[in-house]
Structures are given as structure tokens and as C-alpha cells.
Amino acid sequence: MELLTDVAFLSRVQFALVVFVHFVFVPLSIGIGLIMAINETRYYRSRNPKDEAATRFWVKIFTTTFAVGVATGITMEFSFGTNWADYSRFVGDIFGAPLAAEALLAFFLESVFLGIVIFGRKKVSPKFYLVSAWLVFFGSCLSALWILIANSWMQTPAGAELVADGSKAVITDFFAAAFNPSTLPRYTHTVLAALALGSFVAIAMSAWYMHKNKHEHFAQKTMKVGVVAAVIATGCLLVSAHSAAVVVAEEQPSKIAMMEGHYETGTLPLYAVGWVDEEAQETAAPIALPGFTSFLASGDFNKEYPGLNQIVAENDEIEHSDLPVNLVFQSYHLMVALFGVIVLVLILAAIAAFKKGSNLGSKKWVQWILILSPLAPFIAIQSGWSTAEFGRQPYVVYPSVSGPDGVSLLTNEAASQSVTAPELMITIALFAVVYLLLLVAWVRLIGKAVKEGPVLESEKAAAAGSDTAASAASFAVGSDASADEKKKEA
């Protein structure tokens, strides 16, 4: 019950709700944006009406996802000034530039050209329309860059200093702050994960229509596009994951220690699965490879990293109870395990899509695996986000190894002092209701689009004509019946 009166905890719950729902749509829109642009490129080259139907379908899916993503993200802006006013005062000088750039450059670019994609197909040249589709995708990636610049600065501060009274950080070098040690590794890893998710959505759509024996041309083409894009994104993810992990090991000692349940200073073992007993400060795992995480992070099996006991002993600001060790351990290892699932499913999809003479794609159990396959990258993305955000606790601005002296902020000190617990509980309930309605609306709209499928314009026109003729006939029959009734009455 004490947690229900803890303003900092309730503020974190509210922000976690907002970010979780918003982050459902951000990676989806980035990944689907690539599939949309690829399909538009294919139609530009082929001018095949079936390819036009495919690209119109993906425009509809992307637009719906983008719109709901924007709606779910607006509340984050307000949270900085309400629930996290003290945090905003501390980082305001740093965050002003990247957040303004995201709104003015990236979001504006994406929105303008999305308007052309939605309304301008018959009003602009095919080449300009194709460029617009790619600029929408580029805009979404650029938007992610500015947001991740801000978020990465919270993980590994740079290009700033603490003012004399210690109340806030001020920028001293824009480029050092923007391209801090974790920006590029985290950006590439996040965007590649989003592209992998979008690719698996394409695979799932193809498998669904194969399962329904509908839209064969679309299913075959999209399956191949999805598999190729997923193979490239997944392969690159291995490189980006290694780069991101190296930065964590070098800059955030408490995070890498929590990721592996590492309490005593020494080499970092590698676990497949396990459970951290935070009371006993022990990690129970059926398989442990001594020194393997040290090797992956540094290239040296004997490289030693500080344990959580040493980190707590050397830092007066934190205690063991502040460190969510098991939560970080489990979310990290879930992400790694799901990467293995992604690879296995991708091999299955590649065989179904490209192996000549294979009837694997026609088997119902394979189709259902592929239909459900986006769950693996989606949960992996959420697990990775949880690892990154919970792993820096109890700091909202982490005191990284190479960061400026004194530039750090505890989460409990970042929450606004003017917001009360009852107000937060009310807003959490209201946000939950509104977000539930938005999720239901998105599911219904996407379901309607998928049910209709990539229909040719000629088929739409014929269907519209049939409906008009049926309505006219019904009206005529009704008029004749009404006339007959009047004659009888007379």
C-alpha cells in the first residue's frame, strides 16, 4: 500500500504505461514504412495493377499505425512538464535542441510527404510519389534518431556540465552531446529491430492470405520481400547488438552487472537462463559459461568487471534495494532467447518462400507459425527496452564512466513535487481507458483492411457499381410495391 502513496513510483508507472503503448506503434510504423516503400518501388517499375493494389494496402496499414502512434505519444510531452518537472529543469538545456529538431525536421518531413502518399497518387508524377514514399520512411527513421539522441544522453551523458548550484546540466558541446557514446549503437540497434518487426509483419500477412487461399500474387511477392528484408535486418542486428553491449559494459557497470546477475567483482559469465535471488545475492542457472560475457564485451575471457556489491559500496546514492536485478536479468535473457526464435522462424519462412518444389508454405502448422511470428520480434523489442530503462535505475540520468563529473540525476529526485498520488492514480486510470479505446480502434481498422485485402481498383469499382445497382433495384422494387398498395387502397 505504501507504493500507492509514492509519487515517484506512480509517476514511473504512468510514464511506463504511456511509453509502452506508444512503443507498440513506433517500431511497427518504421518497419511497415520500409515494406510500403519497397512495394511502391516494385509498382513504379512494373506498373502492374496487382502491385498497385499491394502498395495501396500497405499505405492503409502504415497510415493507420502512424496516426495511432502519434495520438499515443502526445501525452509523453505533457508528462515532462507535469509528472517530471524537476527532471525537465535538469535536462531542459540539453533536450531542447533534439526534441525541437524531431518536431520541426523529422516529424514535419514525415507528415508532409505522408499527405502526398495518402492523397496525391493521381495528382503528382509517379516518380515524385515514389520519392515521397521513401521520404516518409526516411522521416520516421530521422524522428527515431532525434528521440534516441535524447534518450541516449540520459544513458551516457556527454557534452555538458553541471551548473555551480548543481540544479541543472547545461550543454557545452552540441555534437558531443548528440553523438554521445551510446547514440549510434543504440540507434542502429533500435531501427534494425523495427525493420525486423516490419519484415515479420509482411511475412505474417502473406501467411494469412495463404491460409485463406486469397490474394495469391500478393502473398507470394510479399513473403519473398519480407524474408529478404528480415534476413538482412536480423544479420545486421547481431553486429549492432554487439556494439550496444560493448558500450554498456564500458559505460554502465551496474547495468551490465544486473544483466548477468553479477554481484562479486570478477569475470562475467554467460547464462542461457537463470534466476537471481536478490536476497541471497546469488544467480541460479543450469548452464553457466565462465568469462564468456567478458569475452563478448572485451575480447578477453579474463577481463574483470565490478560486481554490484562493489558498486553499491563505492556509491553513497544507491542501495541494493534500488537495483531491480532479477527484472533486468530476465528481460535481457528473454530478448536473447527470442532472437534465437526469430532465426529459427526465419529459416522456416525462407524455405517456404524460396525452395523450389517445397510445399512447406501450404502446410497449416507452418502458416500459423508465420502468422504469429511478429510476436517474437515485438516481445524482444519490449524486453530490450525494459533492459535499457530498468537497467539504469535508480538513475534517470546515469553517471556513466566517461560522463561529465556530477551530471547524474536519481529517479526519485526527478519527479514533480507538486503532483499528488490521488491525481496520478486518476490519470493512470484515464490513460488506461483512452489507450484501450485507441488499441481497439487500431485493431478494428487493421482488421477491416486485412479482411478487404489488396483489392484491385477495377474490382473496387465493379463492387461499388454492383452495390449501386442493387440499391437502385431495391429502391425500384420498393417504389413499385408502394404504387401497388396505393392502387389497392384506391
Short mmCIF file of C-alpha atoms in Angstrom, two decimals:
data_model
loop_
_atom_site.label_atom_id
_atom_site.label_comp_id
_atom_site.label_asym_id
_atom_site.label_seq_id
_atom_site.Cartn_x
_atom_site.Cartn_y
_atom_site.Cartn_z
CA MET A 1 0.00 0.00 0.00
CA GLU A 2 2.95 2.32 0.53
CA LEU A 3 3.60 2.29 -3.21
CA LEU A 4 0.15 3.79 -3.81
CA THR A 5 1.26 6.90 -1.94
CA ASP A 6 4.71 7.07 -3.54
CA VAL A 7 4.57 9.91 -6.09
CA ALA A 8 7.82 8.89 -7.82
CA PHE A 9 6.65 5.27 -8.19
CA LEU A 10 3.21 6.26 -9.53
CA SER A 11 4.85 8.73 -11.93
CA ARG A 12 7.03 5.91 -13.21
CA VAL A 13 4.00 3.63 -13.62
CA GLN A 14 2.14 6.30 -15.56
CA PHE A 15 5.10 7.05 -17.83
CA ALA A 16 5.77 3.33 -18.35
CA LEU A 17 2.15 2.87 -19.46
CA VAL A 18 2.41 5.78 -21.88
CA VAL A 19 5.74 4.68 -23.33
CA PHE A 20 4.78 1.01 -23.58
CA VAL A 21 1.63 1.70 -25.59
CA HIS A 22 3.38 4.30 -27.74
CA PHE A 23 6.28 1.93 -28.39
CA VAL A 24 3.86 -0.63 -29.76
CA PHE A 25 3.33 1.62 -32.77
CA VAL A 26 6.74 3.27 -33.23
CA PRO A 27 8.67 0.16 -34.35
CA LEU A 28 5.64 -1.03 -36.33
CA SER A 29 5.43 2.24 -38.28
CA ILE A 30 9.18 2.27 -39.01
CA GLY A 31 9.20 -1.36 -40.14
CA ILE A 32 5.98 -1.18 -42.14
CA GLY A 33 7.21 2.08 -43.69
CA LEU A 34 10.06 0.15 -45.32
CA ILE A 35 7.68 -2.53 -46.65
CA MET A 36 5.41 0.22 -48.03
CA ALA A 37 8.32 1.94 -49.82
CA ILE A 38 9.60 -1.35 -51.28
CA ASN A 39 6.15 -2.19 -52.62
CA GLU A 40 5.80 1.28 -54.14
CA THR A 41 9.17 0.80 -55.85
CA ARG A 42 8.01 -2.51 -57.31
CA TYR A 43 4.81 -0.93 -58.62
CA TYR A 44 6.75 2.02 -60.09
CA ARG A 45 8.84 -0.43 -62.10
CA SER A 46 6.15 -2.92 -63.10
CA ARG A 47 3.02 -0.73 -63.39
CA ASN A 48 1.17 -3.96 -62.67
CA PRO A 49 -2.33 -3.30 -61.21
CA LYS A 50 -1.76 -6.11 -58.71
CA ASP A 51 1.36 -4.36 -57.44
CA GLU A 52 -0.65 -1.14 -57.19
CA ALA A 53 -3.22 -2.95 -55.04
CA ALA A 54 -0.37 -4.20 -52.81
CA THR A 55 1.12 -0.76 -52.27
CA ARG A 56 -2.31 0.77 -51.58
CA PHE A 57 -2.82 -1.94 -48.96
CA TRP A 58 0.45 -1.14 -47.20
CA VAL A 59 -0.25 2.60 -47.33
CA LYS A 60 -3.50 1.92 -45.48
CA ILE A 61 -1.75 -0.24 -42.86
CA PHE A 62 1.06 2.29 -42.35
CA THR A 63 -1.24 5.31 -42.15
CA THR A 64 -3.46 3.72 -39.52
CA THR A 65 -0.47 2.70 -37.41
CA PHE A 66 1.22 6.08 -37.79
CA ALA A 67 -1.91 8.00 -36.76
CA VAL A 68 -2.50 5.96 -33.61
CA GLY A 69 1.23 6.18 -32.80
CA VAL A 70 1.08 9.97 -32.91
CA ALA A 71 -2.02 10.00 -30.68
CA THR A 72 -0.41 7.75 -28.07
CA GLY A 73 2.81 9.77 -27.99
CA ILE A 74 1.33 13.20 -27.31
CA THR A 75 0.91 12.55 -23.58
CA MET A 76 4.66 11.98 -23.15
CA GLU A 77 5.29 15.63 -24.00
CA PHE A 78 2.94 16.74 -21.23
CA SER A 79 4.41 14.30 -18.71
CA PHE A 80 7.77 16.08 -18.89
CA GLY A 81 6.16 19.27 -17.64
CA THR A 82 3.78 17.74 -15.09
CA ASN A 83 4.96 14.49 -13.50
CA TRP A 84 8.64 15.10 -14.28
CA ALA A 85 9.01 18.86 -13.82
CA ASP A 86 12.24 18.57 -11.81
CA TYR A 87 13.69 16.27 -14.44
CA SER A 88 12.75 18.77 -17.17
CA ARG A 89 14.52 21.55 -15.28
CA PHE A 90 17.65 19.44 -15.01
CA VAL A 91 17.87 18.35 -18.68
CA GLY A 92 15.95 21.17 -20.38
CA ASP A 93 19.05 22.86 -21.78
CA ILE A 94 20.18 19.55 -23.29
CA PHE A 95 16.87 18.23 -24.59
CA GLY A 96 15.57 21.44 -26.17
CA ALA A 97 17.54 21.07 -29.40
CA PRO A 98 16.94 17.37 -30.22
CA LEU A 99 13.22 17.48 -29.35
CA ALA A 100 12.74 20.65 -31.41
CA ALA A 101 14.65 19.10 -34.31
CA GLU A 102 12.49 15.99 -34.10
CA ALA A 103 9.31 18.07 -34.38
CA LEU A 104 10.48 20.59 -36.98
CA LEU A 105 12.63 18.40 -39.22
CA ALA A 106 11.70 14.75 -38.86
CA PHE A 107 8.01 14.79 -37.94
CA PHE A 108 7.30 17.66 -40.34
CA LEU A 109 9.08 15.84 -43.18
CA GLU A 110 7.25 12.60 -42.47
CA SER A 111 3.83 14.25 -42.17
CA VAL A 112 4.10 16.37 -45.33
CA PHE A 113 5.11 13.51 -47.56
CA LEU A 114 2.64 11.15 -45.92
CA GLY A 115 -0.06 13.59 -47.04
CA ILE A 116 1.21 13.18 -50.61
CA VAL A 117 1.23 9.39 -50.23
CA ILE A 118 -2.36 9.38 -48.95
CA PHE A 119 -3.93 11.97 -51.26
CA GLY A 120 -1.54 12.58 -54.13
CA ARG A 121 -1.29 9.36 -56.11
CA LYS A 122 -3.23 10.78 -59.07
CA LYS A 123 -2.08 14.38 -58.51
CA VAL A 124 1.71 14.05 -58.73
CA SER A 125 4.05 12.20 -61.07
CA PRO A 126 4.79 8.52 -60.35
CA LYS A 127 8.46 9.34 -59.68
CA PHE A 128 7.61 12.08 -57.17
CA TYR A 129 5.11 9.77 -55.49
CA LEU A 130 7.80 7.08 -55.18
CA VAL A 131 10.24 9.58 -53.68
CA SER A 132 7.52 10.68 -51.25
CA ALA A 133 7.01 7.09 -50.05
CA TRP A 134 10.73 6.72 -49.34
CA LEU A 135 10.85 10.13 -47.63
CA VAL A 136 8.05 9.03 -45.30
CA PHE A 137 10.19 6.05 -44.30
CA PHE A 138 13.30 8.24 -44.04
CA GLY A 139 11.36 10.72 -41.89
CA SER A 140 10.34 8.00 -39.45
CA CYS A 141 13.97 6.91 -39.12
CA LEU A 142 15.10 10.51 -38.67
CA SER A 143 12.47 11.03 -35.98
CA ALA A 144 13.78 7.97 -34.15
CA LEU A 145 17.31 9.39 -34.34
CA TRP A 146 16.44 12.62 -32.51
CA ILE A 147 14.45 10.80 -29.85
CA LEU A 148 17.26 8.31 -29.30
CA ILE A 149 19.80 11.14 -29.12
CA ALA A 150 17.84 12.46 -26.14
CA ASN A 151 17.36 9.04 -24.58
CA SER A 152 20.98 8.01 -25.13
CA TRP A 153 22.20 11.18 -23.41
CA MET A 154 20.29 10.01 -20.33
CA GLN A 155 22.23 6.73 -20.53
CA THR A 156 25.68 8.14 -21.31
CA PRO A 157 25.80 11.93 -20.75
CA ALA A 158 28.35 13.94 -22.73
CA GLY A 159 28.97 17.48 -23.96
CA ALA A 160 27.53 19.06 -20.82
CA GLU A 161 28.46 20.27 -17.38
CA LEU A 162 26.74 20.84 -14.06
CA VAL A 163 25.98 24.45 -13.08
CA ALA A 164 27.54 25.80 -9.91
CA ASP A 165 24.48 25.25 -7.73
CA GLY A 166 24.02 21.69 -9.07
CA SER A 167 20.42 22.32 -10.15
CA LYS A 168 20.77 21.50 -13.83
CA ALA A 169 23.06 20.40 -16.63
CA VAL A 170 23.93 22.84 -19.43
CA ILE A 171 25.22 21.99 -22.87
CA THR A 172 28.85 22.77 -23.69
CA ASP A 173 29.29 20.86 -26.96
CA PHE A 174 26.20 20.08 -29.07
CA PHE A 175 27.83 17.42 -31.23
CA ALA A 176 29.42 15.67 -28.24
CA ALA A 177 26.02 15.63 -26.52
CA ALA A 178 24.14 14.48 -29.64
CA PHE A 179 26.65 11.79 -30.56
CA ASN A 180 27.42 10.60 -27.06
CA PRO A 181 29.00 7.14 -26.64
CA SER A 182 25.72 5.20 -26.89
CA THR A 183 23.80 7.16 -29.56
CA LEU A 184 24.85 5.38 -32.75
CA PRO A 185 24.95 1.82 -31.34
CA ARG A 186 21.53 2.23 -29.72
CA TYR A 187 20.04 3.96 -32.78
CA THR A 188 21.18 1.33 -35.26
CA HIS A 189 20.08 -1.47 -32.95
CA THR A 190 16.64 0.06 -32.40
CA VAL A 191 15.97 0.82 -36.07
CA LEU A 192 17.19 -2.60 -37.21
CA ALA A 193 14.89 -4.24 -34.65
CA ALA A 194 11.99 -2.17 -36.02
CA LEU A 195 12.84 -3.22 -39.58
CA ALA A 196 12.93 -6.85 -38.50
CA LEU A 197 9.49 -6.43 -36.92
CA GLY A 198 8.08 -4.85 -40.08
CA SER A 199 9.54 -7.67 -42.16
CA PHE A 200 7.87 -10.28 -39.97
CA VAL A 201 4.58 -8.40 -40.26
CA ALA A 202 4.91 -8.76 -44.05
CA ILE A 203 5.63 -12.48 -43.65
CA ALA A 204 2.60 -12.85 -41.37
CA MET A 205 0.32 -11.06 -43.83
CA SER A 206 1.49 -13.38 -46.61
CA ALA A 207 0.94 -16.46 -44.46
CA TRP A 208 -2.56 -15.26 -43.53
CA TYR A 209 -3.64 -14.95 -47.15
CA MET A 210 -2.05 -18.31 -47.94
CA HIS A 211 -4.06 -19.76 -45.08
CA LYS A 212 -7.23 -18.19 -46.51
CA ASN A 213 -6.33 -19.10 -50.12
CA LYS A 214 -6.74 -15.45 -51.14
CA HIS A 215 -4.61 -12.87 -52.98
CA GLU A 216 -2.04 -15.40 -54.17
CA HIS A 217 0.05 -12.87 -56.12
CA PHE A 218 0.31 -10.58 -53.11
CA ALA A 219 1.12 -13.45 -50.74
CA GLN A 220 3.96 -14.84 -52.84
CA LYS A 221 5.58 -11.49 -53.59
CA THR A 222 5.24 -10.15 -50.07
CA MET A 223 6.58 -13.33 -48.50
CA LYS A 224 9.79 -13.00 -50.51
CA VAL A 225 10.16 -9.30 -49.73
CA GLY A 226 9.57 -9.96 -46.04
CA VAL A 227 12.07 -12.82 -45.86
CA VAL A 228 14.83 -10.89 -47.66
CA ALA A 229 14.31 -7.79 -45.51
CA ALA A 230 14.19 -9.90 -42.34
CA VAL A 231 17.40 -11.78 -43.21
CA ILE A 232 19.28 -8.52 -43.79
CA ALA A 233 17.88 -6.81 -40.68
CA THR A 234 18.45 -9.85 -38.46
CA GLY A 235 22.00 -10.33 -39.70
CA CYS A 236 22.82 -6.69 -39.04
CA LEU A 237 21.21 -6.95 -35.61
CA LEU A 238 23.99 -9.27 -34.50
CA VAL A 239 26.56 -6.56 -35.21
CA SER A 240 24.52 -3.75 -33.64
CA ALA A 241 23.74 -5.86 -30.56
CA HIS A 242 27.44 -6.48 -30.00
CA SER A 243 28.23 -2.77 -30.36
CA ALA A 244 25.47 -1.79 -27.94
CA ALA A 245 26.59 -4.40 -25.40
CA VAL A 246 30.20 -3.20 -25.57
CA VAL A 247 29.08 0.37 -24.78
CA VAL A 248 27.01 -0.88 -21.82
CA ALA A 249 29.97 -2.85 -20.47
CA GLU A 250 32.30 0.15 -20.79
CA GLU A 251 29.96 2.94 -19.66
CA GLN A 252 27.29 1.45 -17.37
CA PRO A 253 28.87 -1.02 -14.93
CA SER A 254 25.74 -1.51 -12.80
CA LYS A 255 23.60 -2.29 -15.86
CA ILE A 256 25.94 -4.97 -17.25
CA ALA A 257 26.19 -6.44 -13.75
CA MET A 258 22.39 -6.63 -13.44
CA MET A 259 22.09 -8.14 -16.91
CA GLU A 260 24.16 -11.12 -15.74
CA GLY A 261 23.27 -11.17 -12.03
CA HIS A 262 26.87 -10.26 -11.22
CA TYR A 263 27.36 -9.46 -7.51
CA GLU A 264 31.05 -10.11 -6.92
CA THR A 265 33.83 -8.42 -8.88
CA GLY A 266 35.37 -10.74 -11.44
CA THR A 267 34.85 -12.08 -14.93
CA LEU A 268 31.34 -12.02 -16.36
CA PRO A 269 29.78 -15.44 -17.01
CA LEU A 270 27.26 -16.15 -19.76
CA TYR A 271 23.89 -17.69 -18.87
CA ALA A 272 21.18 -19.05 -21.15
CA VAL A 273 18.50 -18.98 -18.47
CA GLY A 274 18.53 -18.48 -14.72
CA TRP A 275 17.04 -16.83 -11.67
CA VAL A 276 18.58 -14.15 -9.45
CA ASP A 277 17.95 -14.47 -5.73
CA GLU A 278 18.34 -10.83 -4.72
CA GLU A 279 18.18 -11.63 -1.00
CA ALA A 280 20.96 -14.21 -1.14
CA GLN A 281 22.74 -12.31 -3.95
CA GLU A 282 23.11 -15.47 -5.99
CA THR A 283 22.28 -16.43 -9.57
CA ALA A 284 21.00 -19.95 -10.11
CA ALA A 285 21.41 -21.23 -13.66
CA PRO A 286 21.61 -24.73 -15.14
CA ILE A 287 24.32 -23.68 -17.60
CA ALA A 288 26.98 -21.05 -16.95
CA LEU A 289 29.93 -20.35 -19.23
CA PRO A 290 32.61 -18.58 -17.14
CA GLY A 291 34.12 -15.50 -18.70
CA PHE A 292 32.12 -15.68 -21.93
CA THR A 293 30.30 -12.36 -21.44
CA SER A 294 33.66 -10.76 -20.61
CA PHE A 295 34.98 -12.13 -23.91
CA LEU A 296 31.95 -10.89 -25.88
CA ALA A 297 32.27 -7.42 -24.35
CA SER A 298 36.05 -7.01 -24.46
CA GLY A 299 37.60 -9.89 -26.41
CA ASP A 300 39.28 -11.13 -23.21
CA PHE A 301 37.99 -14.07 -21.17
CA ASN A 302 39.88 -12.80 -18.13
CA LYS A 303 38.56 -9.22 -18.19
CA GLU A 304 37.09 -8.42 -14.78
CA TYR A 305 34.07 -6.20 -14.18
CA PRO A 306 32.91 -4.69 -10.87
CA GLY A 307 30.14 -6.58 -9.10
CA LEU A 308 27.04 -4.98 -7.66
CA ASN A 309 28.42 -5.24 -4.11
CA GLN A 310 31.45 -3.17 -5.04
CA ILE A 311 29.33 -0.66 -6.99
CA VAL A 312 26.97 -0.14 -4.05
CA ALA A 313 29.85 0.12 -1.57
CA GLU A 314 31.52 2.85 -3.65
CA ASN A 315 28.33 4.85 -4.24
CA ASP A 316 26.52 6.52 -1.35
CA GLU A 317 23.47 7.33 -3.52
CA ILE A 318 22.24 3.78 -4.11
CA GLU A 319 21.45 0.64 -2.17
CA HIS A 320 20.85 -2.95 -3.21
CA SER A 321 17.09 -2.44 -2.87
CA ASP A 322 17.27 0.23 -5.58
CA LEU A 323 18.55 -2.25 -8.15
CA PRO A 324 15.92 -4.39 -9.99
CA VAL A 325 18.47 -7.12 -10.68
CA ASN A 326 16.22 -10.07 -11.46
CA LEU A 327 13.91 -7.97 -13.63
CA VAL A 328 16.82 -6.77 -15.76
CA PHE A 329 18.33 -10.27 -15.85
CA GLN A 330 15.08 -11.84 -17.07
CA SER A 331 14.23 -9.16 -19.63
CA TYR A 332 17.73 -9.31 -21.10
CA HIS A 333 17.80 -13.09 -21.38
CA LEU A 334 14.27 -13.17 -22.79
CA MET A 335 15.41 -10.80 -25.54
CA VAL A 336 18.39 -13.03 -26.35
CA ALA A 337 16.25 -16.19 -26.36
CA LEU A 338 13.70 -14.58 -28.68
CA PHE A 339 16.47 -13.74 -31.11
CA GLY A 340 17.07 -17.48 -31.41
CA VAL A 341 13.35 -18.00 -32.06
CA ILE A 342 13.46 -15.29 -34.75
CA VAL A 343 16.33 -17.05 -36.54
CA LEU A 344 14.53 -20.42 -36.50
CA VAL A 345 11.28 -18.95 -37.81
CA LEU A 346 13.18 -17.06 -40.47
CA ILE A 347 14.80 -20.26 -41.71
CA LEU A 348 11.33 -21.83 -41.95
CA ALA A 349 9.99 -18.82 -43.86
CA ALA A 350 12.96 -18.78 -46.23
CA ILE A 351 12.46 -22.45 -47.12
CA ALA A 352 8.73 -21.88 -47.68
CA ALA A 353 9.37 -18.81 -49.85
CA PHE A 354 12.38 -19.77 -51.96
CA LYS A 355 12.95 -23.53 -52.05
CA LYS A 356 11.67 -24.82 -55.37
CA GLY A 357 9.32 -27.75 -55.13
CA SER A 358 8.79 -27.21 -51.42
CA ASN A 359 5.18 -27.36 -50.25
CA LEU A 360 6.13 -26.18 -46.78
CA GLY A 361 4.23 -22.92 -47.20
CA SER A 362 1.00 -24.82 -47.83
CA LYS A 363 1.10 -26.66 -44.50
CA LYS A 364 -1.33 -25.23 -41.95
CA TRP A 365 1.04 -25.54 -38.98
CA VAL A 366 3.74 -23.61 -40.86
CA GLN A 367 1.24 -20.94 -41.85
CA TRP A 368 0.17 -20.46 -38.23
CA ILE A 369 3.78 -20.21 -37.05
CA LEU A 370 4.40 -17.50 -39.64
CA ILE A 371 1.14 -15.71 -38.83
CA LEU A 372 2.17 -15.49 -35.18
CA SER A 373 5.85 -14.81 -35.95
CA PRO A 374 5.74 -10.99 -35.36
CA LEU A 375 5.18 -11.71 -31.66
CA ALA A 376 8.83 -12.80 -31.32
CA PRO A 377 10.46 -9.55 -32.52
CA PHE A 378 7.75 -7.47 -30.85
CA ILE A 379 8.30 -9.04 -27.40
CA ALA A 380 12.08 -8.92 -27.96
CA ILE A 381 11.85 -5.17 -28.64
CA GLN A 382 9.83 -4.60 -25.48
CA SER A 383 12.26 -6.76 -23.49
CA GLY A 384 15.22 -4.81 -24.85
CA TRP A 385 13.56 -1.52 -23.94
CA SER A 386 12.91 -2.86 -20.42
CA THR A 387 16.55 -3.88 -20.08
CA ALA A 388 17.76 -0.45 -21.18
CA GLU A 389 15.40 1.56 -18.98
CA PHE A 390 15.26 -0.55 -15.82
CA GLY A 391 18.98 -1.27 -16.13
CA ARG A 392 19.93 2.35 -15.46
CA GLN A 393 17.91 2.51 -12.22
CA PRO A 394 17.92 4.15 -9.75
CA TYR A 395 19.09 6.92 -12.08
CA VAL A 396 17.08 8.73 -14.74
CA VAL A 397 20.34 10.36 -15.89
CA TYR A 398 23.00 7.71 -15.43
CA PRO A 399 26.52 8.67 -14.18
CA SER A 400 28.36 6.88 -16.98
CA VAL A 401 32.08 6.17 -16.77
CA SER A 402 33.09 8.80 -19.36
CA GLY A 403 30.34 11.26 -18.44
CA PRO A 404 30.96 14.74 -17.02
CA ASP A 405 31.54 14.87 -13.27
CA GLY A 406 28.36 15.31 -11.29
CA VAL A 407 25.99 15.04 -14.27
CA SER A 408 23.52 12.48 -12.94
CA LEU A 409 20.02 12.51 -11.51
CA LEU A 410 18.23 9.99 -9.31
CA THR A 411 14.77 9.00 -10.49
CA ASN A 412 13.18 9.79 -7.13
CA GLU A 413 14.60 13.31 -7.31
CA ALA A 414 13.31 13.89 -10.85
CA ALA A 415 9.58 13.57 -10.14
CA SER A 416 7.49 16.69 -9.70
CA GLN A 417 6.86 17.75 -6.12
CA SER A 418 3.51 19.40 -6.89
CA VAL A 419 1.67 16.29 -8.17
CA THR A 420 -0.19 14.15 -5.63
CA ALA A 421 -0.70 10.39 -5.50
CA PRO A 422 -4.52 10.57 -6.00
CA GLU A 423 -4.04 12.77 -9.08
CA LEU A 424 -1.60 10.25 -10.51
CA MET A 425 -3.89 7.28 -9.89
CA ILE A 426 -6.76 9.11 -11.60
CA THR A 427 -4.62 9.93 -14.64
CA ILE A 428 -3.31 6.36 -14.82
CA ALA A 429 -6.89 5.06 -14.91
CA LEU A 430 -7.94 7.63 -17.51
CA PHE A 431 -4.89 6.96 -19.69
CA ALA A 432 -5.56 3.23 -19.49
CA VAL A 433 -9.13 3.73 -20.71
CA VAL A 434 -8.15 6.09 -23.53
CA TYR A 435 -5.29 3.87 -24.67
CA LEU A 436 -7.54 0.82 -24.58
CA LEU A 437 -10.00 2.62 -26.86
CA LEU A 438 -7.19 3.58 -29.22
CA LEU A 439 -5.91 0.00 -29.30
CA VAL A 440 -9.40 -1.33 -30.03
CA ALA A 441 -9.85 1.25 -32.80
CA TRP A 442 -6.48 0.32 -34.33
CA VAL A 443 -7.24 -3.40 -34.21
CA ARG A 444 -10.65 -2.87 -35.83
CA LEU A 445 -9.26 -0.68 -38.60
CA ILE A 446 -6.35 -3.01 -39.32
CA GLY A 447 -8.72 -5.99 -39.21
CA LYS A 448 -11.01 -4.31 -41.73
CA ALA A 449 -8.07 -3.56 -44.04
CA VAL A 450 -6.75 -7.12 -43.82
CA LYS A 451 -10.23 -8.56 -44.43
CA GLU A 452 -10.61 -6.44 -47.57
CA GLY A 453 -7.05 -7.17 -48.65
CA PRO A 454 -5.09 -5.77 -51.60
CA VAL A 455 -8.09 -5.33 -53.91
CA LEU A 456 -7.64 -4.06 -57.48
CA GLU A 457 -9.14 -0.68 -58.32
CA SER A 458 -11.22 -2.30 -61.08
CA GLU A 459 -12.64 -4.78 -58.56
CA LYS A 460 -13.49 -1.95 -56.18
CA ALA A 461 -15.23 -0.06 -58.96
CA ALA A 462 -17.16 -3.18 -60.00
CA ALA A 463 -18.16 -3.83 -56.39
CA ALA A 464 -19.26 -0.22 -55.99
CA GLY A 465 -21.24 -0.47 -59.22
CA SER A 466 -22.89 -3.67 -58.05
CA ASP A 467 -23.84 -2.06 -54.76
CA THR A 468 -25.27 0.96 -56.59
CA ALA A 469 -27.25 -1.25 -58.97
CA ALA A 470 -28.54 -3.34 -56.08
CA SER A 471 -29.61 -0.22 -54.19
CA ALA A 472 -31.35 1.16 -57.29
CA ALA A 473 -33.13 -2.13 -57.89
CA SER A 474 -34.20 -2.29 -54.26
CA PHE A 475 -35.49 1.25 -54.46
CA ALA A 476 -37.39 0.49 -57.68
CA VAL A 477 -38.95 -2.63 -56.22
CA GLY A 478 -39.92 -0.69 -53.12
CA SER A 479 -41.46 2.08 -55.28
CA ASP A 480 -43.44 -0.44 -57.36
CA ALA A 481 -44.72 -2.13 -54.23
CA SER A 482 -45.74 1.20 -52.78
CA ALA A 483 -47.58 2.10 -56.00
CA ASP A 484 -49.44 -1.23 -55.98
CA GLU A 485 -50.50 -0.70 -52.39
CA LYS A 486 -51.86 2.76 -53.24
CA LYS A 487 -53.83 1.32 -56.19
CA LYS A 488 -55.39 -1.31 -53.92
CA GLU A 489 -56.30 1.31 -51.35
CA ALA A 490 -57.93 3.39 -54.12
#
